[in-house]
Short mmCIF file of C-alpha atoms in Angstrom, two decimals:
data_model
loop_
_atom_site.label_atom_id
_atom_site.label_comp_id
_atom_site.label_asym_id
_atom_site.label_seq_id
_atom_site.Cartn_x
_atom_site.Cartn_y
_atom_site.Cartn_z
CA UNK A 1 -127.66 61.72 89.38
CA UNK A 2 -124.28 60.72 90.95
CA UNK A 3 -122.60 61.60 87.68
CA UNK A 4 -124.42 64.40 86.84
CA UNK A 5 -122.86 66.08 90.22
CA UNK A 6 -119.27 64.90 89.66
CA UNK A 7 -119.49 66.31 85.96
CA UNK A 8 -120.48 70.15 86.88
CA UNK A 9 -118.88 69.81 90.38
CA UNK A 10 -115.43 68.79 87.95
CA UNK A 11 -116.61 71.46 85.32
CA UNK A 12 -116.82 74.48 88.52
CA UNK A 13 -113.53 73.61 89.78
CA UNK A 14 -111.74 73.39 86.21
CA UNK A 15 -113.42 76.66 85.65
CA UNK A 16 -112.82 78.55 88.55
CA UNK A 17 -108.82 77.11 88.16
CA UNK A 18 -109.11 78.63 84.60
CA UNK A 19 -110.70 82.22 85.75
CA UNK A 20 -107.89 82.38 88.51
CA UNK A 21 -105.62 81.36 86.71
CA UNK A 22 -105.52 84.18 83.90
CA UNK A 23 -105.25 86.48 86.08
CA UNK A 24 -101.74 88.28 86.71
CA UNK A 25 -100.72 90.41 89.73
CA UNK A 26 -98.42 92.97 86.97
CA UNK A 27 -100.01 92.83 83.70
CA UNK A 28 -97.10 94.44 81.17
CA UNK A 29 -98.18 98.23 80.19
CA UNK A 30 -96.44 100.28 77.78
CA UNK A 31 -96.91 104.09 78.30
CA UNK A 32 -95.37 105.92 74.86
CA UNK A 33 -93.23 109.27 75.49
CA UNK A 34 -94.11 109.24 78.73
CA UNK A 35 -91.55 108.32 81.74
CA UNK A 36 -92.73 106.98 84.98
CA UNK A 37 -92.89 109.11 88.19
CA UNK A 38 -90.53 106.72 89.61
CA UNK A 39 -87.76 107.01 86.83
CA UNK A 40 -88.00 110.80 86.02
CA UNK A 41 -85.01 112.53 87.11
CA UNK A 42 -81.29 112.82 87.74
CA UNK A 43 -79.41 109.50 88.60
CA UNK A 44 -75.61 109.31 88.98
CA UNK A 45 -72.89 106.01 89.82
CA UNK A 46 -70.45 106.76 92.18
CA UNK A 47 -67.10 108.13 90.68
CA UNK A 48 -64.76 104.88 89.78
CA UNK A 49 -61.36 103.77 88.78
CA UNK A 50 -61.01 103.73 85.02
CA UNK A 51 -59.05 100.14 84.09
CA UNK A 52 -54.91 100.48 84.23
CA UNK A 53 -55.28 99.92 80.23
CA UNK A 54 -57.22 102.34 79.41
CA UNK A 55 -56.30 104.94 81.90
CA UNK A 56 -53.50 107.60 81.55
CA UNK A 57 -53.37 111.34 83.63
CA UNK A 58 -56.11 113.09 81.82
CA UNK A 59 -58.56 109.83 82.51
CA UNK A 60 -57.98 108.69 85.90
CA UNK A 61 -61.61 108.18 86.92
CA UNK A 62 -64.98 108.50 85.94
CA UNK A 63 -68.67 108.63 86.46
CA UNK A 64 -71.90 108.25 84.82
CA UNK A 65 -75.04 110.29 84.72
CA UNK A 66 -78.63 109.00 83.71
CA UNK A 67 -81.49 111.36 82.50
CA UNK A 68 -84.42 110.73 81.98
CA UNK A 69 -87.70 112.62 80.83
CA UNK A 70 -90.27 112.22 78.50
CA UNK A 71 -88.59 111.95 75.32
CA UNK A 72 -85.18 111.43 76.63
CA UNK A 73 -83.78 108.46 78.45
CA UNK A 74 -79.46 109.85 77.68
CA UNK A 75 -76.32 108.52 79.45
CA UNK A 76 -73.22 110.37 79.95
CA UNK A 77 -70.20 109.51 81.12
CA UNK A 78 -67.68 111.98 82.36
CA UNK A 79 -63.77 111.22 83.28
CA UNK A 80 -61.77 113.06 85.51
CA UNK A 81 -58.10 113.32 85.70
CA UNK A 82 -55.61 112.30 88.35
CA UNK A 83 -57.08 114.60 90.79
CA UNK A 84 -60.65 114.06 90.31
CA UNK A 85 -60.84 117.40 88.66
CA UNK A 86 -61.87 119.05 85.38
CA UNK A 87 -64.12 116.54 84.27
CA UNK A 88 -65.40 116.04 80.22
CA UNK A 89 -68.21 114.27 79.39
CA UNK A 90 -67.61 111.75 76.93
CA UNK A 91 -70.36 111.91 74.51
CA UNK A 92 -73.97 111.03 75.42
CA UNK A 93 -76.11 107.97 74.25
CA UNK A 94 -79.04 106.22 75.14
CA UNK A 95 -82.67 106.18 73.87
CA UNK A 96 -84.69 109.00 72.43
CA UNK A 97 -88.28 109.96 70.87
CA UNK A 98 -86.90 110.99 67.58
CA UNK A 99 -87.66 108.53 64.70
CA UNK A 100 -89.59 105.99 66.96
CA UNK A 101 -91.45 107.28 70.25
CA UNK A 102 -89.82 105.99 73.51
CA UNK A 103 -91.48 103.36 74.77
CA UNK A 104 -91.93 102.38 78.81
CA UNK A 105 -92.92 99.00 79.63
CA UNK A 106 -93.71 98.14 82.83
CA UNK A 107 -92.74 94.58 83.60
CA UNK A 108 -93.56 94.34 87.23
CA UNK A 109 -93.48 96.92 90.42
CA UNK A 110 -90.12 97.37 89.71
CA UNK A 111 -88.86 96.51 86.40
CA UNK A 112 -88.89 98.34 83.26
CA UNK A 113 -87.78 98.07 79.57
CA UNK A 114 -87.14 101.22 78.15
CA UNK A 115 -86.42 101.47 74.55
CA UNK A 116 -86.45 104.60 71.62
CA UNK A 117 -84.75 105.91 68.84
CA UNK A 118 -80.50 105.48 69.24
CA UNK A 119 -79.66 108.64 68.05
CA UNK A 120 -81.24 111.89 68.96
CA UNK A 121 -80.71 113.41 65.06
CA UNK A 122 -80.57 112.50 61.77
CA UNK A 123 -82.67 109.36 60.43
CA UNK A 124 -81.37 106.47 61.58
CA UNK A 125 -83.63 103.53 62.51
CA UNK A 126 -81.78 101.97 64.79
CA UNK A 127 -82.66 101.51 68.27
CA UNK A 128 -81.80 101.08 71.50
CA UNK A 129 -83.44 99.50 74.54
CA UNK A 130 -82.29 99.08 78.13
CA UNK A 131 -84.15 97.37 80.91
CA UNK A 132 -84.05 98.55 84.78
CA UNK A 133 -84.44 97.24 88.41
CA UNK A 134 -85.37 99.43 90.98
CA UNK A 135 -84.74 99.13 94.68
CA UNK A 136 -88.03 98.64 96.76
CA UNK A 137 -87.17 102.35 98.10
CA UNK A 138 -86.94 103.83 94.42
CA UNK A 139 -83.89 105.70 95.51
CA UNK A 140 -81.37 103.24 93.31
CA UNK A 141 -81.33 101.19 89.83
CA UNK A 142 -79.62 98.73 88.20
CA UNK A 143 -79.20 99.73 84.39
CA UNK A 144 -78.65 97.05 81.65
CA UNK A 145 -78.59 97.39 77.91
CA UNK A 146 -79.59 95.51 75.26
CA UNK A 147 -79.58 95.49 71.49
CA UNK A 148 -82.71 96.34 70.69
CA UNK A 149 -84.58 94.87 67.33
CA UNK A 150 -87.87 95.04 65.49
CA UNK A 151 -89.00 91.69 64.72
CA UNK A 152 -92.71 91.53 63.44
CA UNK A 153 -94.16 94.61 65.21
CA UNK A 154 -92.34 93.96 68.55
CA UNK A 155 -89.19 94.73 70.00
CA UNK A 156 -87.01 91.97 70.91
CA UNK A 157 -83.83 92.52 73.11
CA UNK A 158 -80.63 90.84 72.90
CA UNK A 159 -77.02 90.75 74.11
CA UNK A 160 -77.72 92.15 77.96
CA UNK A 161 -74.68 94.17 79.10
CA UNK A 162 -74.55 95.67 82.68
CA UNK A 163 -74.14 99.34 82.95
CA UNK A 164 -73.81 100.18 86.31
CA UNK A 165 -75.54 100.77 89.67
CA UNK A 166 -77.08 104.59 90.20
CA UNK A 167 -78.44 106.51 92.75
CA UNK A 168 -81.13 109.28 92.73
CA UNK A 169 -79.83 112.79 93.75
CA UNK A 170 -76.08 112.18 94.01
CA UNK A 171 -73.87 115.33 93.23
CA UNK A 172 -70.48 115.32 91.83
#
């Protein structure tokens, strides 16, 4: 009787470990052409110092801007001259909904991969992903980038570079 008791009292807790166990506070969602509230918007770096190497009058400084929508997650980055005056955007890039739809994955409260078609024309099948970290107010981000590959019906991201810190609602 004795053993019996031990055996389902052992199979309860092993079971109840196992139930608890699966469960996850942030279970990864993917949401496809369609942003989050939370990343929708205008978000802009602060205006900085272009290296000594690569600078010369007409490229003193720059900045970077970061929108995103629905079926647009586009960087651009615009330099300014000596002055900090007539600005011209560089050329944008990022991730679009044009071959592939964008993709948002929610990682956890704050963390997100984002990831889409490279170019925003032509047929090219390349992609591009990025992930993000939000502050706990939702009012700045940390942008990375990643080269972004299909591998078996999933995307797999490699070679992380850092793209900058951004605020929401910052005018130039």
């Amino acid at each position: 009787m004795k053993k019996i008791k031990l055996l389902l009292g052992t199979i309860a807790v092993i079971g109840g470990l196992f139930l608890f166990s699966g469960q996850t506070t942030y279970a990864s969602t993917t949401h496809w052409d369609r942003a989050p509230k939370a990343l929708k918007g205008e978000w802009q770096t602060a205006t900085h110092k272009t290296p000594k190497k690569y600078s010369n009058s007409e490229n003193r400084y720059y900045w970077k801007n970061l929108e995103v929508t629905n079926k647009i997650f586009q960087l651009n980055t615009f330099m300014l001259n000596k002055h900090k005056v007539h600005d011209y955007e560089s050329g944008p890039h990022g991730a679009y909904s044009h071959v592939y739809s964008m993709a948002f994955e929610k990682v956890s409260s704050r963390r997100y991969y984002v990831w889409g078609s490279m170019l925003n024309y032509g047929s090219s099948k390349a992609q591009a992903g990025f992930g993000i970290v939000l502050s706990h107010s939702h009012k700045h981000l940390k942008l990375y980038s990643f080269k972004a590959k299909m591998k078996h019906g999933y995307v797999d991201f490699t070679n992380r570079h850092y793209e900058g810190y951004y605020r929401r609602g910052m005018s130039h």
